[in-house]
Structure formats: C-alpha cells, structure tokens
PDB file of C-alpha atoms in Angstrom:
ATOM      1  CA  UNK A  95      21.266  21.953 -58.207  1.00  0.00           C
ATOM      2  CA  UNK A  96      20.128  22.859 -54.705  1.00  0.00           C
ATOM      3  CA  UNK A  97      22.670  24.330 -52.320  1.00  0.00           C
ATOM      4  CA  UNK A  98      22.418  23.958 -48.572  1.00  0.00           C
ATOM      5  CA  UNK A  99      21.958  27.513 -47.277  1.00  0.00           C
ATOM      6  CA  UNK A 100      21.968  26.602 -43.597  1.00  0.00           C
ATOM      7  CA  UNK A 101      24.924  28.043 -41.675  1.00  0.00           C
ATOM      8  CA  UNK A 102      27.406  25.563 -40.271  1.00  0.00           C
ATOM      9  CA  UNK A 103      27.708  25.287 -36.518  1.00  0.00           C
ATOM     10  CA  UNK A 104      31.067  25.767 -34.925  1.00  0.00           C
ATOM     11  CA  UNK A 105      31.960  25.096 -31.338  1.00  0.00           C
ATOM     12  CA  UNK A 106      31.902  27.653 -28.573  1.00  0.00           C
ATOM     13  CA  UNK A 107      35.687  27.575 -28.523  1.00  0.00           C
ATOM     14  CA  UNK A 108      35.927  28.285 -32.237  1.00  0.00           C
ATOM     15  CA  UNK A 109      33.679  31.322 -31.916  1.00  0.00           C
ATOM     16  CA  UNK A 110      35.756  32.548 -28.997  1.00  0.00           C
ATOM     17  CA  UNK A 111      38.928  32.140 -31.057  1.00  0.00           C
ATOM     18  CA  UNK A 112      37.447  33.996 -34.038  1.00  0.00           C
ATOM     19  CA  UNK A 113      36.422  36.904 -31.817  1.00  0.00           C
ATOM     20  CA  UNK A 114      39.838  37.089 -30.164  1.00  0.00           C
ATOM     21  CA  UNK A 115      41.683  37.004 -33.471  1.00  0.00           C
ATOM     22  CA  UNK A 116      39.419  39.556 -35.155  1.00  0.00           C
ATOM     23  CA  UNK A 117      39.623  42.161 -32.384  1.00  0.00           C
ATOM     24  CA  UNK A 118      43.326  41.651 -31.693  1.00  0.00           C
ATOM     25  CA  UNK A 119      44.116  42.032 -35.406  1.00  0.00           C
ATOM     26  CA  UNK A 120      42.236  45.325 -35.434  1.00  0.00           C
ATOM     27  CA  UNK A 121      44.285  46.595 -32.494  1.00  0.00           C
ATOM     28  CA  UNK A 122      47.563  45.709 -34.196  1.00  0.00           C
ATOM     29  CA  UNK A 123      46.403  47.169 -37.522  1.00  0.00           C
ATOM     30  CA  UNK A 124      45.849  50.616 -35.998  1.00  0.00           C
ATOM     31  CA  UNK A 125      48.801  50.701 -33.609  1.00  0.00           C
ATOM     32  CA  UNK A 126      51.296  52.363 -35.991  1.00  0.00           C
ATOM     33  CA  UNK A 127      48.858  55.039 -37.219  1.00  0.00           C
ATOM     34  CA  UNK A 128      48.079  55.877 -33.585  1.00  0.00           C
ATOM     35  CA  UNK A 129      51.776  56.319 -32.856  1.00  0.00           C
ATOM     36  CA  UNK A 130      52.065  58.679 -35.842  1.00  0.00           C
ATOM     37  CA  UNK A 131      49.058  60.687 -34.554  1.00  0.00           C
ATOM     38  CA  UNK A 132      48.035  61.727 -38.057  1.00  0.00           C
ATOM     39  CA  UNK A 133      44.329  60.863 -37.915  1.00  0.00           C
ATOM     40  CA  UNK A 134      42.047  60.684 -34.831  1.00  0.00           C
ATOM     41  CA  UNK A 135      40.130  57.866 -36.539  1.00  0.00           C
ATOM     42  CA  UNK A 136      43.098  55.530 -35.988  1.00  0.00           C
ATOM     43  CA  UNK A 137      42.865  55.984 -32.223  1.00  0.00           C
ATOM     44  CA  UNK A 138      39.097  55.499 -32.360  1.00  0.00           C
ATOM     45  CA  UNK A 139      39.442  52.211 -34.240  1.00  0.00           C
ATOM     46  CA  UNK A 140      42.174  50.932 -31.931  1.00  0.00           C
ATOM     47  CA  UNK A 141      40.137  51.828 -28.868  1.00  0.00           C
ATOM     48  CA  UNK A 142      37.072  50.062 -30.284  1.00  0.00           C
ATOM     49  CA  UNK A 143      39.226  46.997 -30.913  1.00  0.00           C
ATOM     50  CA  UNK A 144      40.391  47.102 -27.300  1.00  0.00           C
ATOM     51  CA  UNK A 145      36.858  47.396 -25.981  1.00  0.00           C
ATOM     52  CA  UNK A 146      35.536  44.607 -28.145  1.00  0.00           C
ATOM     53  CA  UNK A 147      38.456  42.359 -27.221  1.00  0.00           C
ATOM     54  CA  UNK A 148      37.887  43.071 -23.549  1.00  0.00           C
ATOM     55  CA  UNK A 149      34.197  42.187 -23.863  1.00  0.00           C
ATOM     56  CA  UNK A 150      35.044  38.966 -25.727  1.00  0.00           C
ATOM     57  CA  UNK A 151      37.595  37.912 -23.114  1.00  0.00           C
ATOM     58  CA  UNK A 152      35.271  38.611 -20.192  1.00  0.00           C
ATOM     59  CA  UNK A 153      32.316  36.807 -21.803  1.00  0.00           C
ATOM     60  CA  UNK A 154      34.315  33.853 -23.153  1.00  0.00           C
ATOM     61  CA  UNK A 155      36.280  33.419 -19.939  1.00  0.00           C
ATOM     62  CA  UNK A 156      34.345  30.197 -19.369  1.00  0.00           C
ATOM     63  CA  UNK A 157      36.156  28.543 -22.289  1.00  0.00           C
ATOM     64  CA  UNK A 158      39.542  30.282 -22.557  1.00  0.00           C
ATOM     65  CA  UNK A 159      42.832  29.542 -20.824  1.00  0.00           C
ATOM     66  CA  UNK A 160      44.543  32.923 -20.993  1.00  0.00           C
ATOM     67  CA  UNK A 161      47.651  34.103 -19.110  1.00  0.00           C
ATOM     68  CA  UNK A 162      47.321  37.120 -16.817  1.00  0.00           C
ATOM     69  CA  UNK A 163      48.769  39.752 -19.228  1.00  0.00           C
ATOM     70  CA  UNK A 164      45.742  39.149 -21.478  1.00  0.00           C
ATOM     71  CA  UNK A 165      43.195  39.362 -18.674  1.00  0.00           C
ATOM     72  CA  UNK A 166      40.102  41.551 -18.818  1.00  0.00           C
ATOM     73  CA  UNK A 167      41.524  43.712 -16.006  1.00  0.00           C
ATOM     74  CA  UNK A 168      44.873  44.374 -17.692  1.00  0.00           C
ATOM     75  CA  UNK A 169      43.286  45.188 -21.040  1.00  0.00           C
ATOM     76  CA  UNK A 170      40.954  47.577 -19.227  1.00  0.00           C
ATOM     77  CA  UNK A 171      43.925  49.532 -17.864  1.00  0.00           C
ATOM     78  CA  UNK A 172      45.419  49.928 -21.342  1.00  0.00           C
ATOM     79  CA  UNK A 173      42.066  50.844 -22.891  1.00  0.00           C
ATOM     80  CA  UNK A 174      41.424  53.556 -20.297  1.00  0.00           C
ATOM     81  CA  UNK A 175      44.724  55.245 -21.138  1.00  0.00           C
ATOM     82  CA  UNK A 176      43.825  55.250 -24.814  1.00  0.00           C
ATOM     83  CA  UNK A 177      40.364  56.449 -23.860  1.00  0.00           C
ATOM     84  CA  UNK A 178      41.607  59.660 -22.276  1.00  0.00           C
ATOM     85  CA  UNK A 179      43.079  60.822 -25.576  1.00  0.00           C
ATOM     86  CA  UNK A 180      40.034  59.693 -27.563  1.00  0.00           C
ATOM     87  CA  UNK A 181      37.678  61.610 -25.245  1.00  0.00           C
ATOM     88  CA  UNK A 182      39.604  64.813 -25.953  1.00  0.00           C
ATOM     89  CA  UNK A 183      39.431  64.160 -29.709  1.00  0.00           C
ATOM     90  CA  UNK A 184      35.647  63.729 -29.477  1.00  0.00           C
ATOM     91  CA  UNK A 185      35.423  66.924 -27.443  1.00  0.00           C
ATOM     92  CA  UNK A 186      37.382  68.851 -30.076  1.00  0.00           C
ATOM     93  CA  UNK A 187      35.357  67.404 -32.947  1.00  0.00           C
ATOM     94  CA  UNK A 188      32.050  68.300 -31.279  1.00  0.00           C
ATOM     95  CA  UNK A 189      33.260  71.801 -30.471  1.00  0.00           C
ATOM     96  CA  UNK A 190      34.298  72.410 -34.065  1.00  0.00           C
ATOM     97  CA  UNK A 191      31.337  70.835 -35.856  1.00  0.00           C
ATOM     98  CA  UNK A 192      28.284  70.990 -33.581  1.00  0.00           C
ATOM     99  CA  UNK A 193      28.749  74.220 -31.682  1.00  0.00           C
ATOM    100  CA  UNK A 194      31.368  76.693 -32.906  1.00  0.00           C
ATOM    101  CA  UNK A 195      29.636  77.411 -36.279  1.00  0.00           C
ATOM    102  CA  UNK A 196      26.395  78.234 -34.431  1.00  0.00           C
ATOM    103  CA  UNK A 197      27.848  80.766 -32.000  1.00  0.00           C
ATOM    104  CA  UNK A 198      27.899  84.566 -32.320  1.00  0.00           C
ATOM    105  CA  UNK A 199      31.324  86.118 -33.086  1.00  0.00           C
ATOM    106  CA  UNK A 200      31.910  87.167 -29.486  1.00  0.00           C
ATOM    107  CA  UNK A 201      31.434  83.633 -28.185  1.00  0.00           C
ATOM    108  CA  UNK A 202      33.523  82.159 -30.992  1.00  0.00           C
ATOM    109  CA  UNK A 203      36.332  84.431 -29.859  1.00  0.00           C
ATOM    110  CA  UNK A 204      35.859  83.376 -26.225  1.00  0.00           C
ATOM    111  CA  UNK A 205      35.940  79.754 -27.314  1.00  0.00           C
ATOM    112  CA  UNK A 206      39.598  80.113 -28.293  1.00  0.00           C
ATOM    113  CA  UNK A 207      40.422  79.812 -24.611  1.00  0.00           C
ATOM    114  CA  UNK A 208      38.771  76.390 -24.627  1.00  0.00           C
ATOM    115  CA  UNK A 209      40.683  75.285 -27.726  1.00  0.00           C
ATOM    116  CA  UNK A 210      43.971  76.378 -26.133  1.00  0.00           C
ATOM    117  CA  UNK A 211      43.213  74.400 -22.981  1.00  0.00           C
ATOM    118  CA  UNK A 212      42.166  71.417 -25.086  1.00  0.00           C
ATOM    119  CA  UNK A 213      45.402  71.489 -27.089  1.00  0.00           C
ATOM    120  CA  UNK A 214      47.483  71.431 -23.900  1.00  0.00           C
ATOM    121  CA  UNK A 215      45.466  68.587 -22.394  1.00  0.00           C
ATOM    122  CA  UNK A 216      45.680  66.612 -25.621  1.00  0.00           C
ATOM    123  CA  UNK A 217      49.442  67.022 -25.757  1.00  0.00           C
ATOM    124  CA  UNK A 218      49.714  65.542 -22.261  1.00  0.00           C
ATOM    125  CA  UNK A 219      47.280  62.722 -23.107  1.00  0.00           C
ATOM    126  CA  UNK A 220      49.162  61.880 -26.311  1.00  0.00           C
ATOM    127  CA  UNK A 221      52.430  61.604 -24.381  1.00  0.00           C
ATOM    128  CA  UNK A 222      50.792  59.181 -21.944  1.00  0.00           C
ATOM    129  CA  UNK A 223      49.276  57.175 -24.796  1.00  0.00           C
ATOM    130  CA  UNK A 224      52.590  56.812 -26.603  1.00  0.00           C
ATOM    131  CA  UNK A 225      54.244  55.827 -23.334  1.00  0.00           C
ATOM    132  CA  UNK A 226      51.544  53.206 -22.804  1.00  0.00           C
ATOM    133  CA  UNK A 227      52.210  51.679 -26.226  1.00  0.00           C
ATOM    134  CA  UNK A 228      55.911  51.377 -25.386  1.00  0.00           C
ATOM    135  CA  UNK A 229      55.702  50.054 -21.824  1.00  0.00           C
ATOM    136  CA  UNK A 230      56.129  46.456 -20.666  1.00  0.00           C
ATOM    137  CA  UNK A 231      52.442  45.917 -19.855  1.00  0.00           C
ATOM    138  CA  UNK A 232      51.359  46.579 -23.439  1.00  0.00           C
ATOM    139  CA  UNK A 233      54.230  44.570 -24.931  1.00  0.00           C
ATOM    140  CA  UNK A 234      53.426  41.665 -22.636  1.00  0.00           C
ATOM    141  CA  UNK A 235      49.749  41.862 -23.582  1.00  0.00           C
ATOM    142  CA  UNK A 236      50.618  41.733 -27.299  1.00  0.00           C
ATOM    143  CA  UNK A 237      53.077  38.861 -26.956  1.00  0.00           C
ATOM    144  CA  UNK A 238      50.678  36.869 -24.820  1.00  0.00           C
ATOM    145  CA  UNK A 239      47.846  37.190 -27.349  1.00  0.00           C
ATOM    146  CA  UNK A 240      50.118  36.389 -30.277  1.00  0.00           C
ATOM    147  CA  UNK A 241      51.360  33.251 -28.516  1.00  0.00           C
ATOM    148  CA  UNK A 242      47.846  32.183 -27.537  1.00  0.00           C
ATOM    149  CA  UNK A 243      46.469  32.667 -31.040  1.00  0.00           C
ATOM    150  CA  UNK A 244      49.344  30.547 -32.348  1.00  0.00           C
ATOM    151  CA  UNK A 245      48.636  27.686 -29.914  1.00  0.00           C
ATOM    152  CA  UNK A 246      45.267  28.283 -28.214  1.00  0.00           C
ATOM    153  CA  UNK A 247      44.253  26.343 -25.121  1.00  0.00           C
ATOM    154  CA  UNK A 248      40.720  25.925 -23.861  1.00  0.00           C
ATOM    155  CA  UNK A 249      38.594  24.768 -20.975  1.00  0.00           C
ATOM    156  CA  UNK A 250      36.297  21.719 -21.436  1.00  0.00           C
ATOM    157  CA  UNK A 251      33.198  23.750 -22.281  1.00  0.00           C
ATOM    158  CA  UNK A 252      34.884  24.975 -25.482  1.00  0.00           C
ATOM    159  CA  UNK A 253      34.103  21.723 -27.296  1.00  0.00           C
ATOM    160  CA  UNK A 254      30.320  22.141 -27.044  1.00  0.00           C
ATOM    161  CA  UNK A 255      28.535  23.134 -30.292  1.00  0.00           C
ATOM    162  CA  UNK A 256      27.612  26.809 -30.190  1.00  0.00           C
ATOM    163  CA  UNK A 257      23.906  26.080 -30.787  1.00  0.00           C
ATOM    164  CA  UNK A 258      23.606  24.248 -27.488  1.00  0.00           C
ATOM    165  CA  UNK A 259      24.857  27.135 -25.367  1.00  0.00           C
ATOM    166  CA  UNK A 260      24.285  30.294 -27.418  1.00  0.00           C
ATOM    167  CA  UNK A 261      21.076  31.348 -25.622  1.00  0.00           C
ATOM    168  CA  UNK A 262      22.782  30.728 -22.266  1.00  0.00           C
ATOM    169  CA  UNK A 263      25.625  32.973 -23.391  1.00  0.00           C
ATOM    170  CA  UNK A 264      23.447  35.833 -24.640  1.00  0.00           C
ATOM    171  CA  UNK A 265      20.440  35.879 -22.322  1.00  0.00           C
ATOM    172  CA  UNK A 266      22.385  37.135 -19.269  1.00  0.00           C
ATOM    173  CA  UNK A 267      23.463  40.145 -21.352  1.00  0.00           C
ATOM    174  CA  UNK A 268      19.881  40.803 -22.432  1.00  0.00           C
ATOM    175  CA  UNK A 269      18.588  40.426 -18.880  1.00  0.00           C
ATOM    176  CA  UNK A 270      21.227  42.800 -17.506  1.00  0.00           C
ATOM    177  CA  UNK A 271      20.049  45.395 -20.021  1.00  0.00           C
ATOM    178  CA  UNK A 272      16.315  44.888 -19.510  1.00  0.00           C
ATOM    179  CA  UNK A 273      16.664  44.963 -15.716  1.00  0.00           C
ATOM    180  CA  UNK A 274      18.981  47.963 -15.674  1.00  0.00           C
ATOM    181  CA  UNK A 275      17.674  50.829 -13.474  1.00  0.00           C
ATOM    182  CA  UNK A 276      18.578  53.290 -16.229  1.00  0.00           C
ATOM    183  CA  UNK A 277      15.538  52.081 -18.190  1.00  0.00           C
ATOM    184  CA  UNK A 278      13.313  53.438 -15.427  1.00  0.00           C
ATOM    185  CA  UNK A 279      14.698  56.977 -15.310  1.00  0.00           C
ATOM    186  CA  UNK A 280      11.917  59.419 -16.178  1.00  0.00           C
ATOM    187  CA  UNK A 281       9.107  56.918 -15.544  1.00  0.00           C
ATOM    188  CA  UNK A 282       6.406  56.289 -12.961  1.00  0.00           C
ATOM    189  CA  UNK A 283       4.181  53.367 -11.999  1.00  0.00           C
ATOM    190  CA  UNK A 284       0.497  53.640 -12.940  1.00  0.00           C
ATOM    191  CA  UNK A 285      -1.938  50.762 -12.470  1.00  0.00           C
ATOM    192  CA  UNK A 286       0.986  48.335 -12.121  1.00  0.00           C
ATOM    193  CA  UNK A 287       2.430  49.500 -15.440  1.00  0.00           C
ATOM    194  CA  UNK A 288       5.560  51.551 -16.052  1.00  0.00           C
ATOM    195  CA  UNK A 289       4.708  54.809 -17.821  1.00  0.00           C
ATOM    196  CA  UNK A 290       7.094  57.377 -19.286  1.00  0.00           C
ATOM    197  CA  UNK A 291       6.723  61.050 -18.486  1.00  0.00           C
ATOM    198  CA  UNK A 292       6.028  62.463 -21.956  1.00  0.00           C
ATOM    199  CA  UNK A 293       5.217  65.998 -20.812  1.00  0.00           C
ATOM    200  CA  UNK A 294       8.524  66.735 -19.092  1.00  0.00           C
ATOM    201  CA  UNK A 295       9.787  70.308 -19.375  1.00  0.00           C
ATOM    202  CA  UNK A 296      13.420  71.039 -20.316  1.00  0.00           C
ATOM    203  CA  UNK A 297      13.986  71.796 -16.636  1.00  0.00           C
ATOM    204  CA  UNK A 298      12.575  68.381 -15.679  1.00  0.00           C
ATOM    205  CA  UNK A 299      14.862  66.654 -18.179  1.00  0.00           C
ATOM    206  CA  UNK A 300      17.925  68.534 -16.928  1.00  0.00           C
ATOM    207  CA  UNK A 301      17.041  67.492 -13.383  1.00  0.00           C
ATOM    208  CA  UNK A 302      16.747  63.842 -14.438  1.00  0.00           C
ATOM    209  CA  UNK A 303      20.120  63.973 -16.183  1.00  0.00           C
ATOM    210  CA  UNK A 304      21.764  65.694 -13.227  1.00  0.00           C
ATOM    211  CA  UNK A 305      20.307  63.281 -10.673  1.00  0.00           C
ATOM    212  CA  UNK A 306      20.613  60.055 -12.657  1.00  0.00           C
ATOM    213  CA  UNK A 307      23.441  60.815 -15.066  1.00  0.00           C
ATOM    214  CA  UNK A 308      25.701  58.003 -13.865  1.00  0.00           C
ATOM    215  CA  UNK A 309      22.917  55.425 -14.088  1.00  0.00           C
ATOM    216  CA  UNK A 310      22.047  56.493 -17.638  1.00  0.00           C
ATOM    217  CA  UNK A 311      25.707  56.379 -18.634  1.00  0.00           C
ATOM    218  CA  UNK A 312      25.997  52.879 -17.185  1.00  0.00           C
ATOM    219  CA  UNK A 313      22.935  51.789 -19.186  1.00  0.00           C
ATOM    220  CA  UNK A 314      24.736  52.932 -22.306  1.00  0.00           C
ATOM    221  CA  UNK A 315      27.787  50.854 -21.384  1.00  0.00           C
ATOM    222  CA  UNK A 316      25.617  47.783 -20.821  1.00  0.00           C
ATOM    223  CA  UNK A 317      23.943  48.338 -24.202  1.00  0.00           C
ATOM    224  CA  UNK A 318      27.377  48.515 -25.804  1.00  0.00           C
ATOM    225  CA  UNK A 319      28.560  45.278 -24.175  1.00  0.00           C
ATOM    226  CA  UNK A 320      25.392  43.506 -25.246  1.00  0.00           C
ATOM    227  CA  UNK A 321      25.733  44.776 -28.810  1.00  0.00           C
ATOM    228  CA  UNK A 322      29.381  43.700 -29.029  1.00  0.00           C
ATOM    229  CA  UNK A 323      28.442  40.217 -27.892  1.00  0.00           C
ATOM    230  CA  UNK A 324      25.384  39.914 -30.115  1.00  0.00           C
ATOM    231  CA  UNK A 325      27.271  41.029 -33.220  1.00  0.00           C
ATOM    232  CA  UNK A 326      29.512  37.967 -32.960  1.00  0.00           C
ATOM    233  CA  UNK A 327      26.565  35.712 -33.826  1.00  0.00           C
ATOM    234  CA  UNK A 328      24.548  37.516 -36.512  1.00  0.00           C
ATOM    235  CA  UNK A 329      25.033  34.617 -38.968  1.00  0.00           C
ATOM    236  CA  UNK A 330      23.259  32.298 -36.538  1.00  0.00           C
ATOM    237  CA  UNK A 331      20.050  34.357 -36.347  1.00  0.00           C
ATOM    238  CA  UNK A 332      17.522  35.961 -38.652  1.00  0.00           C
ATOM    239  CA  UNK A 333      16.221  39.452 -39.385  1.00  0.00           C
ATOM    240  CA  UNK A 334      14.560  40.049 -36.010  1.00  0.00           C
ATOM    241  CA  UNK A 335      17.906  39.519 -34.288  1.00  0.00           C
ATOM    242  CA  UNK A 336      19.558  42.089 -36.568  1.00  0.00           C
ATOM    243  CA  UNK A 337      16.706  44.501 -35.847  1.00  0.00           C
ATOM    244  CA  UNK A 338      17.383  44.234 -32.111  1.00  0.00           C
ATOM    245  CA  UNK A 339      21.065  44.949 -32.720  1.00  0.00           C
ATOM    246  CA  UNK A 340      20.088  48.060 -34.705  1.00  0.00           C
ATOM    247  CA  UNK A 341      17.875  49.209 -31.822  1.00  0.00           C
ATOM    248  CA  UNK A 342      20.639  48.704 -29.298  1.00  0.00           C
ATOM    249  CA  UNK A 343      23.071  50.661 -31.466  1.00  0.00           C
ATOM    250  CA  UNK A 344      20.578  53.535 -31.645  1.00  0.00           C
ATOM    251  CA  UNK A 345      20.215  53.475 -27.866  1.00  0.00           C
ATOM    252  CA  UNK A 346      23.975  53.440 -27.458  1.00  0.00           C
ATOM    253  CA  UNK A 347      24.400  56.380 -29.870  1.00  0.00           C
ATOM    254  CA  UNK A 348      21.662  58.536 -28.352  1.00  0.00           C
ATOM    255  CA  UNK A 349      22.752  57.980 -24.760  1.00  0.00           C
ATOM    256  CA  UNK A 350      26.337  58.534 -25.906  1.00  0.00           C
ATOM    257  CA  UNK A 351      25.378  61.929 -27.336  1.00  0.00           C
ATOM    258  CA  UNK A 352      23.792  62.866 -24.026  1.00  0.00           C
ATOM    259  CA  UNK A 353      26.890  61.773 -22.124  1.00  0.00           C
ATOM    260  CA  UNK A 354      29.212  63.678 -24.484  1.00  0.00           C
ATOM    261  CA  UNK A 355      27.122  66.801 -23.932  1.00  0.00           C
ATOM    262  CA  UNK A 356      27.245  66.424 -20.150  1.00  0.00           C
ATOM    263  CA  UNK A 357      31.024  65.887 -20.251  1.00  0.00           C
ATOM    264  CA  UNK A 358      31.472  68.960 -22.462  1.00  0.00           C
ATOM    265  CA  UNK A 359      29.350  71.064 -20.109  1.00  0.00           C
ATOM    266  CA  UNK A 360      31.457  69.996 -17.118  1.00  0.00           C
ATOM    267  CA  UNK A 361      34.703  70.524 -19.025  1.00  0.00           C
ATOM    268  CA  UNK A 362      33.733  74.044 -20.125  1.00  0.00           C
ATOM    269  CA  UNK A 363      32.718  74.966 -16.594  1.00  0.00           C
ATOM    270  CA  UNK A 364      36.156  73.883 -15.449  1.00  0.00           C
ATOM    271  CA  UNK A 365      37.927  75.887 -18.173  1.00  0.00           C
ATOM    272  CA  UNK A 366      35.831  79.017 -17.606  1.00  0.00           C
ATOM    273  CA  UNK A 367      35.679  78.674 -13.820  1.00  0.00           C
ATOM    274  CA  UNK A 368      31.911  77.993 -13.825  1.00  0.00           C
ATOM    275  CA  UNK A 369      31.232  81.207 -15.786  1.00  0.00           C
ATOM    276  CA  UNK A 370      29.868  79.460 -18.862  1.00  0.00           C
ATOM    277  CA  UNK A 371      26.500  81.237 -18.602  1.00  0.00           C
ATOM    278  CA  UNK A 372      28.158  84.666 -18.784  1.00  0.00           C
ATOM    279  CA  UNK A 373      31.042  83.821 -21.131  1.00  0.00           C
ATOM    280  CA  UNK A 374      29.164  81.461 -23.477  1.00  0.00           C
ATOM    281  CA  UNK A 375      25.397  81.916 -22.960  1.00  0.00           C
ATOM    282  CA  UNK A 376      24.448  80.801 -26.490  1.00  0.00           C
ATOM    283  CA  UNK A 377      26.690  77.763 -26.178  1.00  0.00           C
ATOM    284  CA  UNK A 378      25.147  76.833 -22.825  1.00  0.00           C
ATOM    285  CA  UNK A 379      21.665  77.093 -24.323  1.00  0.00           C
ATOM    286  CA  UNK A 380      22.643  74.908 -27.291  1.00  0.00           C
ATOM    287  CA  UNK A 381      24.046  72.242 -24.978  1.00  0.00           C
ATOM    288  CA  UNK A 382      20.838  72.148 -22.944  1.00  0.00           C
ATOM    289  CA  UNK A 383      18.609  72.174 -26.051  1.00  0.00           C
ATOM    290  CA  UNK A 384      20.513  69.271 -27.623  1.00  0.00           C
ATOM    291  CA  UNK A 385      20.195  67.211 -24.442  1.00  0.00           C
ATOM    292  CA  UNK A 386      16.432  67.757 -24.495  1.00  0.00           C
ATOM    293  CA  UNK A 387      16.289  66.737 -28.157  1.00  0.00           C
ATOM    294  CA  UNK A 388      18.325  63.570 -27.554  1.00  0.00           C
ATOM    295  CA  UNK A 389      16.229  62.690 -24.528  1.00  0.00           C
ATOM    296  CA  UNK A 390      13.091  62.945 -26.649  1.00  0.00           C
ATOM    297  CA  UNK A 391      14.715  60.628 -29.214  1.00  0.00           C
ATOM    298  CA  UNK A 392      15.516  58.159 -26.444  1.00  0.00           C
ATOM    299  CA  UNK A 393      11.998  57.961 -25.002  1.00  0.00           C
ATOM    300  CA  UNK A 394      10.353  55.949 -27.821  1.00  0.00           C
ATOM    301  CA  UNK A 395      13.115  53.343 -27.564  1.00  0.00           C
ATOM    302  CA  UNK A 396      12.822  53.403 -23.796  1.00  0.00           C
ATOM    303  CA  UNK A 397       9.071  52.814 -24.100  1.00  0.00           C
ATOM    304  CA  UNK A 398       9.651  49.970 -26.545  1.00  0.00           C
ATOM    305  CA  UNK A 399      12.000  48.124 -24.191  1.00  0.00           C
ATOM    306  CA  UNK A 400       9.704  48.585 -21.225  1.00  0.00           C
ATOM    307  CA  UNK A 401       6.840  46.833 -23.042  1.00  0.00           C
ATOM    308  CA  UNK A 402       6.317  43.258 -21.885  1.00  0.00           C
ATOM    309  CA  UNK A 403       5.604  41.931 -25.379  1.00  0.00           C
ATOM    310  CA  UNK A 404       8.798  43.336 -26.878  1.00  0.00           C
ATOM    311  CA  UNK A 405      10.885  42.072 -23.960  1.00  0.00           C
ATOM    312  CA  UNK A 406       9.409  38.584 -24.346  1.00  0.00           C
ATOM    313  CA  UNK A 407       9.997  38.631 -28.108  1.00  0.00           C
ATOM    314  CA  UNK A 408      13.593  39.674 -27.512  1.00  0.00           C
ATOM    315  CA  UNK A 409      14.112  36.643 -25.290  1.00  0.00           C
ATOM    316  CA  UNK A 410      12.336  34.347 -27.771  1.00  0.00           C
ATOM    317  CA  UNK A 411      14.565  35.582 -30.586  1.00  0.00           C
ATOM    318  CA  UNK A 412      17.673  34.727 -28.569  1.00  0.00           C
ATOM    319  CA  UNK A 413      16.253  31.301 -27.705  1.00  0.00           C
ATOM    320  CA  UNK A 414      15.847  30.250 -31.337  1.00  0.00           C
ATOM    321  CA  UNK A 415      19.042  30.356 -33.408  1.00  0.00           C
ATOM    322  CA  UNK A 416      18.935  29.042 -36.950  1.00  0.00           C
ATOM    323  CA  UNK A 417      19.317  25.323 -37.547  1.00  0.00           C
ATOM    324  CA  UNK A 418      22.897  24.374 -38.415  1.00  0.00           C
ATOM    325  CA  UNK A 419      25.117  21.422 -39.195  1.00  0.00           C
ATOM    326  CA  UNK A 420      27.524  20.447 -36.436  1.00  0.00           C
ATOM    327  CA  UNK A 421      31.259  20.427 -37.080  1.00  0.00           C
ATOM    328  CA  UNK A 422      33.931  18.581 -35.157  1.00  0.00           C
ATOM    329  CA  UNK A 423      34.576  20.036 -31.705  1.00  0.00           C
ATOM    330  CA  UNK A 424      37.718  21.895 -30.686  1.00  0.00           C
ATOM    331  CA  UNK A 425      40.478  19.488 -29.777  1.00  0.00           C
TER     332      UNK A 425
END
C-alpha cells in the first residue's frame, strides 16, 4: 500500500491562524511562571513568544483583521518591557558563567559591585514587568487575541492557497537580509567583487564594532525576523531550506554574542565610572578577545552570503516549495 507523502496545502489564512495560535499559546503558557519569578527561562520563553507573535502579525497583516490592542505596535511596547528584565538576566548569566570563573581573585572581589548594581536594577525591572502584566494594555491584548482566535476574521487574500503566494511572502525578507548594509561591514570592493578583510587586527575589529555596531545589531534583528518567518513553512520545503534556516540561526547567535559583549562592556563602564581598565583589566581583555573570536566566526558566514551563487540559490530555494494538494480555502 503506497501512502501519499506530499504535504497538504493550506491557505494563507490558515497558516496565519496557526502561527497566531501557536505563539499566543506560548505567551499564555509562560505568563504565570514569569509572575512567580522562579526561573529566568520562563521570561525568556514568554519574550520569544511575544517576538514571534509580533513578527507573525506584521508579516500576515495582509490577511488578518485584527483590532488595535493586538497590533504590531502595541505588542512591541509590551515586549520591550519584558525585554528589559530579560537583558539583565542574560547579563547576570554571562557574568557568572563566561567571565567570573576566569578572573583573578582581586577582580572577582571587585565584580561584587557589579552584581550588587545588577540586583538593584533587576528588582526595578521585575516590578515594571509585573506591573505590565497587570495593566489594561496587556489585559486588552490578551482578550483581543482570545476573541479573535475564537472567531477569526480575514481579508480577501487569506483564501489563496499558500503555494501561490509563499515565495512572495518570503522573498522580501530574504532580500532585506541580503541587501542589509551590515553584510558589508569589514569588506572592500576589489575588481567589482566584495572582499572581506581577513587580516584585520583586534584593533581593526574593535574599530569596526565601535563604528558600525548599530548596523551589525540591526542585521541580527533582520536575520531573526527572517528566521521566525521561514520556520513557519519548513514542512513546505526540503533540506536546502532547512540548511538556510540553520545558517541564519548561526548568524543570529554569533551576532547576538557580539552584541551582548558590547552591552556588557558599556554597562560595566557605567557601573565602574569608565574605570574598567583599572578595576577589571583581565575582564576587559576577555571581553575584547571574545569579540574578536566571534567576529572571526562570523566572517565565513558573511563571505558565504556575499557570494552571488549562494544568494541566487537561496532565492531559487524559496521559489520552489514542495508540490502539495490544495484544501478548501478559508471561509
């Protein structure tokens, strides 16, 4: 007996609904643990749910009829408040695991000042987070999504089979990534081809990160948005599509490590009144050395996504979803 292994096509509206329900359910699942503040992972998961929901709403706006409380803008405000607390948790985790064990006793003792400042800031951020989860904006957001998921309403485009519009949905994300100026940081033009500086000194790399830090951070955010969107459709593509998602996740992680290091450097300079080199010289050296290491990990991926052949293959992969059967459209 032969079974049909082809995936079944749903409509654009059905995929939008699935994404909304999945991410909203994740937010609700982690809400109570966040309020209890027993495990930083709960906040991380809730924040990821918020970010993914926000991406889904902004990208599926063409098919969704959503009231204002569930708008991309309003969700962004809530997510940013949760983000402040999460950023402090990441800072604490990195301090404790990546740096503190590798410091001499004198610097470990000095670092207690940083942990004290961090504890106070986290207490303030937690209060604001808990207030956010109790205020009218968050309650309205939840009620609006619950009502919409119960009786969803769509725009006309929602009834189109996903196969007909999937490349149109994904290619703008891919193009925004491939045309992002962050891909060109640390490169030069030679014989009409973009070449990466592979002989950069640590000082050169620090200069690049100082000068172009915001652009690189924005590239990471674009990679994250593209990954979130692509992951909604893995069942409609083959192995090459999954390989591109894995690449994008690696890019996101590496650039995220660089950003976390930059943020920690700035935060420590604020705590120690710009005396980090005298108070924590080993720590400062470790921060700089890690940024160099992460930059060197980034360059092969950067080179890969500057190559014309790989860029073209990326587009071709998006253009050719798997063949599927068509279901009834959304009513």
